[in-house]
Protein backbone atom coordinates (compact mmCIF):
# COMPACT_ATOMS: atom_id res chain seq x y z
CA UNK A 1 0.00 0.00 0.00
CA UNK A 2 2.82 2.37 0.93
CA UNK A 3 4.69 1.67 -2.31
CA UNK A 4 1.57 2.33 -4.37
CA UNK A 5 0.92 5.58 -2.56
CA UNK A 6 4.55 6.72 -2.89
CA UNK A 7 4.30 6.19 -6.67
CA UNK A 8 0.93 7.94 -6.93
CA UNK A 9 -0.71 4.64 -7.87
CA UNK A 10 -3.94 3.13 -6.68
CA UNK A 11 -3.72 0.18 -4.33
CA UNK A 12 -5.90 -2.83 -5.14
CA UNK A 13 -6.50 -4.74 -1.86
CA UNK A 14 -6.52 -8.27 -3.34
CA UNK A 15 -4.93 -9.90 -0.30
CA UNK A 16 -7.35 -8.18 2.05
CA UNK A 17 -10.33 -9.18 -0.09
CA UNK A 18 -9.14 -12.80 -0.18
CA UNK A 19 -8.71 -12.92 3.60
CA UNK A 20 -12.11 -11.30 4.11
CA UNK A 21 -13.74 -13.86 1.82
CA UNK A 22 -12.11 -16.81 3.62
CA UNK A 23 -13.00 -15.44 7.06
CA UNK A 24 -16.61 -14.75 6.05
CA UNK A 25 -17.00 -18.18 4.45
CA UNK A 26 -15.57 -19.86 7.56
CA UNK A 27 -17.80 -17.81 9.86
CA UNK A 28 -21.03 -18.60 8.01
CA UNK A 29 -20.17 -22.26 7.38
CA UNK A 30 -19.87 -22.00 3.60
CA UNK A 31 -16.11 -22.56 3.32
CA UNK A 32 -15.31 -25.34 0.84
CA UNK A 33 -15.34 -28.62 2.78
CA UNK A 34 -11.72 -29.63 2.23
CA UNK A 35 -10.03 -26.22 2.18
CA UNK A 36 -6.55 -26.70 3.51
CA UNK A 37 -3.08 -25.25 3.74
CA UNK A 38 -0.49 -25.60 1.00
CA UNK A 39 1.35 -28.92 0.66
CA UNK A 40 4.02 -29.15 -2.05
CA UNK A 41 3.48 -32.84 -2.83
CA UNK A 42 -0.29 -32.61 -2.95
CA UNK A 43 -0.15 -29.40 -4.96
CA UNK A 44 2.24 -30.97 -7.47
CA UNK A 45 -0.07 -33.97 -7.92
CA UNK A 46 -3.11 -31.73 -8.39
CA UNK A 47 -1.20 -29.51 -10.82
CA UNK A 48 -0.04 -32.48 -12.93
CA UNK A 49 -3.57 -33.89 -13.07
CA UNK A 50 -5.22 -30.58 -13.92
CA UNK A 51 -4.53 -30.50 -17.69
CA UNK A 52 -5.91 -34.01 -18.07
CA UNK A 53 -9.00 -33.12 -16.09
CA UNK A 54 -9.58 -29.96 -18.10
CA UNK A 55 -8.82 -31.20 -21.60
CA UNK A 56 -9.24 -34.97 -21.61
CA UNK A 57 -12.40 -35.08 -19.53
CA UNK A 58 -13.69 -31.62 -20.41
CA UNK A 59 -14.03 -30.63 -16.75
CA UNK A 60 -14.28 -26.92 -15.99
CA UNK A 61 -12.03 -25.10 -13.52
CA UNK A 62 -15.03 -24.55 -11.26
CA UNK A 63 -15.83 -28.27 -11.29
CA UNK A 64 -12.19 -29.21 -10.60
CA UNK A 65 -12.10 -26.73 -7.74
CA UNK A 66 -15.34 -28.05 -6.26
CA UNK A 67 -14.25 -31.68 -6.66
CA UNK A 68 -11.08 -30.99 -4.69
CA UNK A 69 -13.08 -29.15 -2.02
CA UNK A 70 -11.00 -26.01 -2.40
CA UNK A 71 -12.31 -22.50 -1.81
CA UNK A 72 -10.13 -20.24 -3.97
CA UNK A 73 -7.55 -22.40 -5.75
CA UNK A 74 -7.68 -25.31 -8.18
CA UNK A 75 -4.43 -26.95 -6.99
CA UNK A 76 -3.51 -25.20 -3.71
CA UNK A 77 -1.47 -22.63 -5.69
CA UNK A 78 -3.28 -21.28 -8.76
CA UNK A 79 -6.42 -19.28 -8.21
CA UNK A 80 -9.72 -20.45 -9.65
CA UNK A 81 -13.01 -18.89 -10.70
CA UNK A 82 -14.11 -17.74 -7.23
CA UNK A 83 -10.93 -15.70 -6.84
CA UNK A 84 -11.41 -14.30 -10.34
CA UNK A 85 -14.77 -12.89 -9.24
CA UNK A 86 -13.23 -11.42 -6.08
CA UNK A 87 -10.34 -9.88 -8.05
CA UNK A 88 -12.70 -8.44 -10.67
CA UNK A 89 -14.78 -6.77 -7.95
CA UNK A 90 -11.65 -5.35 -6.28
CA UNK A 91 -10.37 -3.89 -9.54
CA UNK A 92 -13.78 -2.50 -10.50
CA UNK A 93 -13.99 -0.70 -7.14
CA UNK A 94 -10.33 0.40 -7.09
CA UNK A 95 -10.32 1.70 -10.65
CA UNK A 96 -13.85 3.05 -10.31
CA UNK A 97 -15.06 1.13 -13.34
CA UNK A 98 -18.61 0.24 -14.15
CA UNK A 99 -19.66 -3.40 -14.40
CA UNK A 100 -20.66 -4.37 -17.91
PDB file of N, CA and C in Angstrom:
ATOM      1  N   UNK A   1       0.835  -1.179   0.000  1.00  0.00           N
ATOM      2  CA  UNK A   1       0.000   0.000   0.000  1.00  0.00           C
ATOM      3  C   UNK A   1       0.880   1.242   0.000  1.00  0.00           C
ATOM      4  N   UNK A   2       1.906   1.234   0.846  1.00  0.00           N
ATOM      5  CA  UNK A   2       2.815   2.374   0.925  1.00  0.00           C
ATOM      6  C   UNK A   2       3.557   2.611  -0.375  1.00  0.00           C
ATOM      7  N   UNK A   3       3.985   1.543  -1.025  1.00  0.00           N
ATOM      8  CA  UNK A   3       4.690   1.675  -2.308  1.00  0.00           C
ATOM      9  C   UNK A   3       3.756   2.276  -3.349  1.00  0.00           C
ATOM     10  N   UNK A   4       2.531   1.787  -3.405  1.00  0.00           N
ATOM     11  CA  UNK A   4       1.570   2.329  -4.374  1.00  0.00           C
ATOM     12  C   UNK A   4       1.338   3.814  -4.133  1.00  0.00           C
ATOM     13  N   UNK A   5       1.154   4.174  -2.876  1.00  0.00           N
ATOM     14  CA  UNK A   5       0.920   5.581  -2.557  1.00  0.00           C
ATOM     15  C   UNK A   5       2.138   6.439  -2.884  1.00  0.00           C
ATOM     16  N   UNK A   6       3.338   5.930  -2.618  1.00  0.00           N
ATOM     17  CA  UNK A   6       4.547   6.715  -2.893  1.00  0.00           C
ATOM     18  C   UNK A   6       4.766   6.917  -4.388  1.00  0.00           C
ATOM     19  N   UNK A   7       4.174   6.071  -5.204  1.00  0.00           N
ATOM     20  CA  UNK A   7       4.299   6.187  -6.668  1.00  0.00           C
ATOM     21  C   UNK A   7       3.060   6.812  -7.298  1.00  0.00           C
ATOM     22  N   UNK A   8       2.191   7.352  -6.462  1.00  0.00           N
ATOM     23  CA  UNK A   8       0.929   7.943  -6.928  1.00  0.00           C
ATOM     24  C   UNK A   8       0.080   6.944  -7.708  1.00  0.00           C
ATOM     25  N   UNK A   9       0.088   5.698  -7.249  1.00  0.00           N
ATOM     26  CA  UNK A   9      -0.710   4.640  -7.869  1.00  0.00           C
ATOM     27  C   UNK A   9      -1.848   4.253  -6.928  1.00  0.00           C
ATOM     28  N   UNK A  10      -2.852   3.660  -7.500  1.00  0.00           N
ATOM     29  CA  UNK A  10      -3.938   3.130  -6.682  1.00  0.00           C
ATOM     30  C   UNK A  10      -3.534   1.761  -6.146  1.00  0.00           C
ATOM     31  N   UNK A  11      -3.992   1.462  -4.957  1.00  0.00           N
ATOM     32  CA  UNK A  11      -3.716   0.176  -4.333  1.00  0.00           C
ATOM     33  C   UNK A  11      -4.957  -0.696  -4.458  1.00  0.00           C
ATOM     34  N   UNK A  12      -4.798  -1.884  -5.013  1.00  0.00           N
ATOM     35  CA  UNK A  12      -5.903  -2.835  -5.136  1.00  0.00           C
ATOM     36  C   UNK A  12      -5.757  -3.867  -4.014  1.00  0.00           C
ATOM     37  N   UNK A  13      -6.641  -3.862  -3.038  1.00  0.00           N
ATOM     38  CA  UNK A  13      -6.499  -4.738  -1.863  1.00  0.00           C
ATOM     39  C   UNK A  13      -6.918  -6.188  -2.125  1.00  0.00           C
ATOM     40  N   UNK A  14      -6.189  -6.880  -3.013  1.00  0.00           N
ATOM     41  CA  UNK A  14      -6.519  -8.270  -3.342  1.00  0.00           C
ATOM     42  C   UNK A  14      -6.318  -9.200  -2.148  1.00  0.00           C
ATOM     43  N   UNK A  15      -5.189  -9.048  -1.457  1.00  0.00           N
ATOM     44  CA  UNK A  15      -4.931  -9.904  -0.300  1.00  0.00           C
ATOM     45  C   UNK A  15      -6.018  -9.713   0.746  1.00  0.00           C
ATOM     46  N   UNK A  16      -6.337  -8.464   1.039  1.00  0.00           N
ATOM     47  CA  UNK A  16      -7.350  -8.178   2.054  1.00  0.00           C
ATOM     48  C   UNK A  16      -8.710  -8.746   1.658  1.00  0.00           C
ATOM     49  N   UNK A  17      -9.053  -8.650   0.380  1.00  0.00           N
ATOM     50  CA  UNK A  17     -10.333  -9.180  -0.093  1.00  0.00           C
ATOM     51  C   UNK A  17     -10.360 -10.701   0.009  1.00  0.00           C
ATOM     52  N   UNK A  18      -9.232 -11.347  -0.277  1.00  0.00           N
ATOM     53  CA  UNK A  18      -9.140 -12.803  -0.180  1.00  0.00           C
ATOM     54  C   UNK A  18      -9.304 -13.251   1.269  1.00  0.00           C
ATOM     55  N   UNK A  19      -8.607 -12.594   2.178  1.00  0.00           N
ATOM     56  CA  UNK A  19      -8.706 -12.921   3.597  1.00  0.00           C
ATOM     57  C   UNK A  19     -10.138 -12.697   4.080  1.00  0.00           C
ATOM     58  N   UNK A  20     -10.735 -11.590   3.698  1.00  0.00           N
ATOM     59  CA  UNK A  20     -12.113 -11.296   4.111  1.00  0.00           C
ATOM     60  C   UNK A  20     -13.070 -12.378   3.610  1.00  0.00           C
ATOM     61  N   UNK A  21     -12.879 -12.809   2.367  1.00  0.00           N
ATOM     62  CA  UNK A  21     -13.738 -13.864   1.823  1.00  0.00           C
ATOM     63  C   UNK A  21     -13.586 -15.157   2.625  1.00  0.00           C
ATOM     64  N   UNK A  22     -12.345 -15.567   2.879  1.00  0.00           N
ATOM     65  CA  UNK A  22     -12.110 -16.813   3.618  1.00  0.00           C
ATOM     66  C   UNK A  22     -12.668 -16.739   5.036  1.00  0.00           C
ATOM     67  N   UNK A  23     -12.477 -15.601   5.699  1.00  0.00           N
ATOM     68  CA  UNK A  23     -12.996 -15.437   7.061  1.00  0.00           C
ATOM     69  C   UNK A  23     -14.518 -15.460   7.076  1.00  0.00           C
ATOM     70  N   UNK A  24     -15.143 -14.774   6.115  1.00  0.00           N
ATOM     71  CA  UNK A  24     -16.608 -14.747   6.053  1.00  0.00           C
ATOM     72  C   UNK A  24     -17.162 -16.136   5.737  1.00  0.00           C
ATOM     73  N   UNK A  25     -16.535 -16.838   4.801  1.00  0.00           N
ATOM     74  CA  UNK A  25     -16.995 -18.184   4.453  1.00  0.00           C
ATOM     75  C   UNK A  25     -16.853 -19.136   5.642  1.00  0.00           C
ATOM     76  N   UNK A  26     -15.763 -19.012   6.380  1.00  0.00           N
ATOM     77  CA  UNK A  26     -15.571 -19.859   7.562  1.00  0.00           C
ATOM     78  C   UNK A  26     -16.600 -19.524   8.640  1.00  0.00           C
ATOM     79  N   UNK A  27     -16.862 -18.241   8.821  1.00  0.00           N
ATOM     80  CA  UNK A  27     -17.800 -17.810   9.862  1.00  0.00           C
ATOM     81  C   UNK A  27     -19.230 -18.249   9.576  1.00  0.00           C
ATOM     82  N   UNK A  28     -19.639 -18.236   8.295  1.00  0.00           N
ATOM     83  CA  UNK A  28     -21.028 -18.603   8.006  1.00  0.00           C
ATOM     84  C   UNK A  28     -21.181 -20.062   7.567  1.00  0.00           C
ATOM     85  N   UNK A  29     -20.091 -20.834   7.667  1.00  0.00           N
ATOM     86  CA  UNK A  29     -20.171 -22.260   7.382  1.00  0.00           C
ATOM     87  C   UNK A  29     -20.200 -22.621   5.909  1.00  0.00           C
ATOM     88  N   UNK A  30     -19.825 -21.698   5.025  1.00  0.00           N
ATOM     89  CA  UNK A  30     -19.870 -21.998   3.596  1.00  0.00           C
ATOM     90  C   UNK A  30     -18.496 -22.239   2.984  1.00  0.00           C
ATOM     91  N   UNK A  31     -17.464 -22.297   3.819  1.00  0.00           N
ATOM     92  CA  UNK A  31     -16.112 -22.561   3.321  1.00  0.00           C
ATOM     93  C   UNK A  31     -16.084 -23.940   2.668  1.00  0.00           C
ATOM     94  N   UNK A  32     -15.401 -24.054   1.527  1.00  0.00           N
ATOM     95  CA  UNK A  32     -15.310 -25.343   0.841  1.00  0.00           C
ATOM     96  C   UNK A  32     -14.895 -26.416   1.842  1.00  0.00           C
ATOM     97  N   UNK A  33     -15.486 -27.599   1.738  1.00  0.00           N
ATOM     98  CA  UNK A  33     -15.340 -28.615   2.775  1.00  0.00           C
ATOM     99  C   UNK A  33     -13.920 -29.118   3.034  1.00  0.00           C
ATOM    100  N   UNK A  34     -13.073 -29.104   2.021  1.00  0.00           N
ATOM    101  CA  UNK A  34     -11.721 -29.625   2.232  1.00  0.00           C
ATOM    102  C   UNK A  34     -10.666 -28.538   2.027  1.00  0.00           C
ATOM    103  N   UNK A  35     -11.020 -27.288   2.272  1.00  0.00           N
ATOM    104  CA  UNK A  35     -10.030 -26.221   2.181  1.00  0.00           C
ATOM    105  C   UNK A  35      -8.912 -26.530   3.151  1.00  0.00           C
ATOM    106  N   UNK A  36      -7.686 -26.323   2.685  1.00  0.00           N
ATOM    107  CA  UNK A  36      -6.547 -26.697   3.510  1.00  0.00           C
ATOM    108  C   UNK A  36      -5.330 -25.881   3.135  1.00  0.00           C
ATOM    109  N   UNK A  37      -4.323 -25.985   3.961  1.00  0.00           N
ATOM    110  CA  UNK A  37      -3.081 -25.254   3.735  1.00  0.00           C
ATOM    111  C   UNK A  37      -2.283 -25.899   2.606  1.00  0.00           C
ATOM    112  N   UNK A  38      -1.341 -25.148   2.093  1.00  0.00           N
ATOM    113  CA  UNK A  38      -0.487 -25.599   1.002  1.00  0.00           C
ATOM    114  C   UNK A  38       0.361 -26.804   1.405  1.00  0.00           C
ATOM    115  N   UNK A  39       0.461 -27.760   0.513  1.00  0.00           N
ATOM    116  CA  UNK A  39       1.347 -28.921   0.658  1.00  0.00           C
ATOM    117  C   UNK A  39       2.002 -29.130  -0.701  1.00  0.00           C
ATOM    118  N   UNK A  40       3.338 -29.095  -0.757  1.00  0.00           N
ATOM    119  CA  UNK A  40       4.018 -29.150  -2.048  1.00  0.00           C
ATOM    120  C   UNK A  40       3.735 -30.444  -2.812  1.00  0.00           C
ATOM    121  N   UNK A  41       3.731 -31.579  -2.132  1.00  0.00           N
ATOM    122  CA  UNK A  41       3.479 -32.841  -2.826  1.00  0.00           C
ATOM    123  C   UNK A  41       2.054 -32.926  -3.351  1.00  0.00           C
ATOM    124  N   UNK A  42       1.102 -32.565  -2.515  1.00  0.00           N
ATOM    125  CA  UNK A  42      -0.293 -32.605  -2.953  1.00  0.00           C
ATOM    126  C   UNK A  42      -0.532 -31.609  -4.069  1.00  0.00           C
ATOM    127  N   UNK A  43       0.017 -30.416  -3.934  1.00  0.00           N
ATOM    128  CA  UNK A  43      -0.151 -29.398  -4.960  1.00  0.00           C
ATOM    129  C   UNK A  43       0.432 -29.857  -6.289  1.00  0.00           C
ATOM    130  N   UNK A  44       1.605 -30.478  -6.250  1.00  0.00           N
ATOM    131  CA  UNK A  44       2.239 -30.972  -7.472  1.00  0.00           C
ATOM    132  C   UNK A  44       1.360 -32.023  -8.151  1.00  0.00           C
ATOM    133  N   UNK A  45       0.808 -32.933  -7.364  1.00  0.00           N
ATOM    134  CA  UNK A  45      -0.070 -33.967  -7.922  1.00  0.00           C
ATOM    135  C   UNK A  45      -1.320 -33.349  -8.548  1.00  0.00           C
ATOM    136  N   UNK A  46      -1.921 -32.390  -7.855  1.00  0.00           N
ATOM    137  CA  UNK A  46      -3.108 -31.726  -8.393  1.00  0.00           C
ATOM    138  C   UNK A  46      -2.770 -30.958  -9.666  1.00  0.00           C
ATOM    139  N   UNK A  47      -1.628 -30.279  -9.658  1.00  0.00           N
ATOM    140  CA  UNK A  47      -1.198 -29.506 -10.819  1.00  0.00           C
ATOM    141  C   UNK A  47      -0.956 -30.408 -12.025  1.00  0.00           C
ATOM    142  N   UNK A  48      -0.308 -31.554 -11.818  1.00  0.00           N
ATOM    143  CA  UNK A  48      -0.042 -32.480 -12.926  1.00  0.00           C
ATOM    144  C   UNK A  48      -1.336 -33.071 -13.487  1.00  0.00           C
ATOM    145  N   UNK A  49      -2.299 -33.308 -12.633  1.00  0.00           N
ATOM    146  CA  UNK A  49      -3.569 -33.891 -13.075  1.00  0.00           C
ATOM    147  C   UNK A  49      -4.490 -32.871 -13.736  1.00  0.00           C
ATOM    148  N   UNK A  50      -4.298 -31.602 -13.445  1.00  0.00           N
ATOM    149  CA  UNK A  50      -5.221 -30.575 -13.917  1.00  0.00           C
ATOM    150  C   UNK A  50      -5.386 -30.528 -15.436  1.00  0.00           C
ATOM    151  N   UNK A  51      -4.317 -30.540 -16.235  1.00  0.00           N
ATOM    152  CA  UNK A  51      -4.531 -30.501 -17.693  1.00  0.00           C
ATOM    153  C   UNK A  51      -5.361 -31.674 -18.208  1.00  0.00           C
ATOM    154  N   UNK A  52      -5.140 -32.845 -17.639  1.00  0.00           N
ATOM    155  CA  UNK A  52      -5.912 -34.013 -18.066  1.00  0.00           C
ATOM    156  C   UNK A  52      -7.381 -33.847 -17.701  1.00  0.00           C
ATOM    157  N   UNK A  53      -7.614 -33.306 -16.523  1.00  0.00           N
ATOM    158  CA  UNK A  53      -8.997 -33.115 -16.090  1.00  0.00           C
ATOM    159  C   UNK A  53      -9.701 -32.075 -16.942  1.00  0.00           C
ATOM    160  N   UNK A  54      -8.970 -31.032 -17.317  1.00  0.00           N
ATOM    161  CA  UNK A  54      -9.582 -29.962 -18.102  1.00  0.00           C
ATOM    162  C   UNK A  54      -9.781 -30.358 -19.562  1.00  0.00           C
ATOM    163  N   UNK A  55      -8.777 -30.955 -20.163  1.00  0.00           N
ATOM    164  CA  UNK A  55      -8.822 -31.197 -21.601  1.00  0.00           C
ATOM    165  C   UNK A  55      -9.295 -32.598 -21.967  1.00  0.00           C
ATOM    166  N   UNK A  56      -8.842 -33.605 -21.263  1.00  0.00           N
ATOM    167  CA  UNK A  56      -9.245 -34.974 -21.605  1.00  0.00           C
ATOM    168  C   UNK A  56     -10.681 -35.263 -21.188  1.00  0.00           C
ATOM    169  N   UNK A  57     -11.038 -34.795 -20.007  1.00  0.00           N
ATOM    170  CA  UNK A  57     -12.395 -35.082 -19.531  1.00  0.00           C
ATOM    171  C   UNK A  57     -13.360 -33.925 -19.749  1.00  0.00           C
ATOM    172  N   UNK A  58     -12.827 -32.772 -20.157  1.00  0.00           N
ATOM    173  CA  UNK A  58     -13.689 -31.619 -20.407  1.00  0.00           C
ATOM    174  C   UNK A  58     -14.224 -30.966 -19.145  1.00  0.00           C
ATOM    175  N   UNK A  59     -13.589 -31.207 -18.013  1.00  0.00           N
ATOM    176  CA  UNK A  59     -14.033 -30.633 -16.747  1.00  0.00           C
ATOM    177  C   UNK A  59     -13.689 -29.141 -16.698  1.00  0.00           C
ATOM    178  N   UNK A  60     -14.542 -28.352 -16.127  1.00  0.00           N
ATOM    179  CA  UNK A  60     -14.284 -26.919 -15.992  1.00  0.00           C
ATOM    180  C   UNK A  60     -13.416 -26.661 -14.767  1.00  0.00           C
ATOM    181  N   UNK A  61     -12.805 -25.478 -14.711  1.00  0.00           N
ATOM    182  CA  UNK A  61     -12.028 -25.103 -13.525  1.00  0.00           C
ATOM    183  C   UNK A  61     -12.909 -25.104 -12.276  1.00  0.00           C
ATOM    184  N   UNK A  62     -14.118 -24.593 -12.412  1.00  0.00           N
ATOM    185  CA  UNK A  62     -15.027 -24.551 -11.262  1.00  0.00           C
ATOM    186  C   UNK A  62     -15.341 -25.960 -10.761  1.00  0.00           C
ATOM    187  N   UNK A  63     -15.553 -26.893 -11.690  1.00  0.00           N
ATOM    188  CA  UNK A  63     -15.829 -28.272 -11.290  1.00  0.00           C
ATOM    189  C   UNK A  63     -14.615 -28.912 -10.625  1.00  0.00           C
ATOM    190  N   UNK A  64     -13.414 -28.665 -11.188  1.00  0.00           N
ATOM    191  CA  UNK A  64     -12.188 -29.210 -10.603  1.00  0.00           C
ATOM    192  C   UNK A  64     -11.982 -28.654  -9.197  1.00  0.00           C
ATOM    193  N   UNK A  65     -12.238 -27.371  -9.037  1.00  0.00           N
ATOM    194  CA  UNK A  65     -12.099 -26.726  -7.736  1.00  0.00           C
ATOM    195  C   UNK A  65     -13.080 -27.326  -6.736  1.00  0.00           C
ATOM    196  N   UNK A  66     -14.315 -27.493  -7.144  1.00  0.00           N
ATOM    197  CA  UNK A  66     -15.339 -28.050  -6.260  1.00  0.00           C
ATOM    198  C   UNK A  66     -15.032 -29.516  -5.909  1.00  0.00           C
ATOM    199  N   UNK A  67     -14.571 -30.271  -6.897  1.00  0.00           N
ATOM    200  CA  UNK A  67     -14.254 -31.680  -6.661  1.00  0.00           C
ATOM    201  C   UNK A  67     -13.137 -31.837  -5.631  1.00  0.00           C
ATOM    202  N   UNK A  68     -12.181 -30.936  -5.651  1.00  0.00           N
ATOM    203  CA  UNK A  68     -11.082 -30.988  -4.689  1.00  0.00           C
ATOM    204  C   UNK A  68     -11.475 -30.396  -3.341  1.00  0.00           C
ATOM    205  N   UNK A  69     -12.632 -29.754  -3.279  1.00  0.00           N
ATOM    206  CA  UNK A  69     -13.084 -29.154  -2.025  1.00  0.00           C
ATOM    207  C   UNK A  69     -12.297 -27.920  -1.648  1.00  0.00           C
ATOM    208  N   UNK A  70     -11.813 -27.197  -2.655  1.00  0.00           N
ATOM    209  CA  UNK A  70     -10.997 -26.005  -2.403  1.00  0.00           C
ATOM    210  C   UNK A  70     -11.814 -24.740  -2.593  1.00  0.00           C
ATOM    211  N   UNK A  71     -11.527 -23.745  -1.785  1.00  0.00           N
ATOM    212  CA  UNK A  71     -12.309 -22.503  -1.806  1.00  0.00           C
ATOM    213  C   UNK A  71     -11.868 -21.555  -2.918  1.00  0.00           C
ATOM    214  N   UNK A  72     -10.580 -21.263  -3.016  1.00  0.00           N
ATOM    215  CA  UNK A  72     -10.130 -20.241  -3.965  1.00  0.00           C
ATOM    216  C   UNK A  72      -9.111 -20.724  -4.987  1.00  0.00           C
ATOM    217  N   UNK A  73      -8.554 -21.911  -4.809  1.00  0.00           N
ATOM    218  CA  UNK A  73      -7.551 -22.398  -5.753  1.00  0.00           C
ATOM    219  C   UNK A  73      -8.021 -23.689  -6.411  1.00  0.00           C
ATOM    220  N   UNK A  74      -7.356 -24.052  -7.508  1.00  0.00           N
ATOM    221  CA  UNK A  74      -7.676 -25.311  -8.176  1.00  0.00           C
ATOM    222  C   UNK A  74      -6.655 -26.391  -7.844  1.00  0.00           C
ATOM    223  N   UNK A  75      -5.489 -25.981  -7.288  1.00  0.00           N
ATOM    224  CA  UNK A  75      -4.430 -26.948  -6.988  1.00  0.00           C
ATOM    225  C   UNK A  75      -3.591 -26.520  -5.782  1.00  0.00           C
ATOM    226  N   UNK A  76      -4.166 -25.742  -4.900  1.00  0.00           N
ATOM    227  CA  UNK A  76      -3.514 -25.196  -3.706  1.00  0.00           C
ATOM    228  C   UNK A  76      -2.543 -24.056  -4.031  1.00  0.00           C
ATOM    229  N   UNK A  77      -2.365 -23.713  -5.304  1.00  0.00           N
ATOM    230  CA  UNK A  77      -1.470 -22.631  -5.693  1.00  0.00           C
ATOM    231  C   UNK A  77      -2.177 -21.645  -6.620  1.00  0.00           C
ATOM    232  N   UNK A  78      -2.713 -22.145  -7.722  1.00  0.00           N
ATOM    233  CA  UNK A  78      -3.283 -21.285  -8.758  1.00  0.00           C
ATOM    234  C   UNK A  78      -4.751 -20.983  -8.463  1.00  0.00           C
ATOM    235  N   UNK A  79      -5.061 -19.706  -8.536  1.00  0.00           N
ATOM    236  CA  UNK A  79      -6.420 -19.275  -8.212  1.00  0.00           C
ATOM    237  C   UNK A  79      -7.416 -19.767  -9.254  1.00  0.00           C
ATOM    238  N   UNK A  80      -8.644 -19.980  -8.791  1.00  0.00           N
ATOM    239  CA  UNK A  80      -9.722 -20.448  -9.655  1.00  0.00           C
ATOM    240  C   UNK A  80     -10.783 -19.390  -9.866  1.00  0.00           C
ATOM    241  N   UNK A  81     -11.940 -19.809 -10.338  1.00  0.00           N
ATOM    242  CA  UNK A  81     -13.010 -18.890 -10.700  1.00  0.00           C
ATOM    243  C   UNK A  81     -13.541 -18.023  -9.551  1.00  0.00           C
ATOM    244  N   UNK A  82     -13.612 -18.568  -8.343  1.00  0.00           N
ATOM    245  CA  UNK A  82     -14.106 -17.744  -7.229  1.00  0.00           C
ATOM    246  C   UNK A  82     -13.190 -16.554  -6.977  1.00  0.00           C
ATOM    247  N   UNK A  83     -11.876 -16.802  -7.020  1.00  0.00           N
ATOM    248  CA  UNK A  83     -10.934 -15.704  -6.838  1.00  0.00           C
ATOM    249  C   UNK A  83     -11.045 -14.712  -7.983  1.00  0.00           C
ATOM    250  N   UNK A  84     -11.268 -15.195  -9.187  1.00  0.00           N
ATOM    251  CA  UNK A  84     -11.409 -14.296 -10.341  1.00  0.00           C
ATOM    252  C   UNK A  84     -12.552 -13.305 -10.106  1.00  0.00           C
ATOM    253  N   UNK A  85     -13.645 -13.789  -9.544  1.00  0.00           N
ATOM    254  CA  UNK A  85     -14.774 -12.894  -9.238  1.00  0.00           C
ATOM    255  C   UNK A  85     -14.390 -11.869  -8.167  1.00  0.00           C
ATOM    256  N   UNK A  86     -13.685 -12.328  -7.137  1.00  0.00           N
ATOM    257  CA  UNK A  86     -13.233 -11.418  -6.076  1.00  0.00           C
ATOM    258  C   UNK A  86     -12.295 -10.365  -6.657  1.00  0.00           C
ATOM    259  N   UNK A  87     -11.313 -10.804  -7.462  1.00  0.00           N
ATOM    260  CA  UNK A  87     -10.337  -9.881  -8.055  1.00  0.00           C
ATOM    261  C   UNK A  87     -11.029  -8.883  -8.973  1.00  0.00           C
ATOM    262  N   UNK A  88     -11.972  -9.345  -9.770  1.00  0.00           N
ATOM    263  CA  UNK A  88     -12.697  -8.436 -10.666  1.00  0.00           C
ATOM    264  C   UNK A  88     -13.421  -7.354  -9.870  1.00  0.00           C
ATOM    265  N   UNK A  89     -14.082  -7.755  -8.785  1.00  0.00           N
ATOM    266  CA  UNK A  89     -14.784  -6.769  -7.952  1.00  0.00           C
ATOM    267  C   UNK A  89     -13.816  -5.767  -7.333  1.00  0.00           C
ATOM    268  N   UNK A  90     -12.655  -6.248  -6.868  1.00  0.00           N
ATOM    269  CA  UNK A  90     -11.646  -5.352  -6.279  1.00  0.00           C
ATOM    270  C   UNK A  90     -11.175  -4.340  -7.320  1.00  0.00           C
ATOM    271  N   UNK A  91     -10.858  -4.804  -8.514  1.00  0.00           N
ATOM    272  CA  UNK A  91     -10.370  -3.890  -9.544  1.00  0.00           C
ATOM    273  C   UNK A  91     -11.456  -2.924 -10.012  1.00  0.00           C
ATOM    274  N   UNK A  92     -12.676  -3.385 -10.109  1.00  0.00           N
ATOM    275  CA  UNK A  92     -13.782  -2.501 -10.496  1.00  0.00           C
ATOM    276  C   UNK A  92     -13.927  -1.381  -9.479  1.00  0.00           C
ATOM    277  N   UNK A  93     -13.872  -1.730  -8.183  1.00  0.00           N
ATOM    278  CA  UNK A  93     -13.988  -0.697  -7.138  1.00  0.00           C
ATOM    279  C   UNK A  93     -12.766   0.211  -7.122  1.00  0.00           C
ATOM    280  N   UNK A  94     -11.570  -0.377  -7.186  1.00  0.00           N
ATOM    281  CA  UNK A  94     -10.331   0.396  -7.090  1.00  0.00           C
ATOM    282  C   UNK A  94     -10.172   1.355  -8.262  1.00  0.00           C
ATOM    283  N   UNK A  95     -10.479   0.872  -9.453  1.00  0.00           N
ATOM    284  CA  UNK A  95     -10.317   1.699 -10.654  1.00  0.00           C
ATOM    285  C   UNK A  95     -11.574   2.490 -10.998  1.00  0.00           C
ATOM    286  N   UNK A  96     -12.587   2.322 -10.139  1.00  0.00           N
ATOM    287  CA  UNK A  96     -13.851   3.048 -10.307  1.00  0.00           C
ATOM    288  C   UNK A  96     -14.436   2.809 -11.691  1.00  0.00           C
ATOM    289  N   UNK A  97     -14.499   1.546 -12.060  1.00  0.00           N
ATOM    290  CA  UNK A  97     -15.061   1.134 -13.339  1.00  0.00           C
ATOM    291  C   UNK A  97     -16.513   0.755 -13.139  1.00  0.00           C
ATOM    292  N   UNK A  98     -17.246   0.693 -14.221  1.00  0.00           N
ATOM    293  CA  UNK A  98     -18.615   0.235 -14.150  1.00  0.00           C
ATOM    294  C   UNK A  98     -18.672  -1.207 -14.616  1.00  0.00           C
ATOM    295  N   UNK A  99     -19.494  -2.019 -13.954  1.00  0.00           N
ATOM    296  CA  UNK A  99     -19.657  -3.396 -14.398  1.00  0.00           C
ATOM    297  C   UNK A  99     -20.425  -3.396 -15.710  1.00  0.00           C
ATOM    298  N   UNK A 100     -19.985  -4.267 -16.607  1.00  0.00           N
ATOM    299  CA  UNK A 100     -20.661  -4.366 -17.914  1.00  0.00           C
ATOM    300  C   UNK A 100     -21.939  -5.128 -17.803  1.00  0.00           C
TER     301      UNK A 100
END
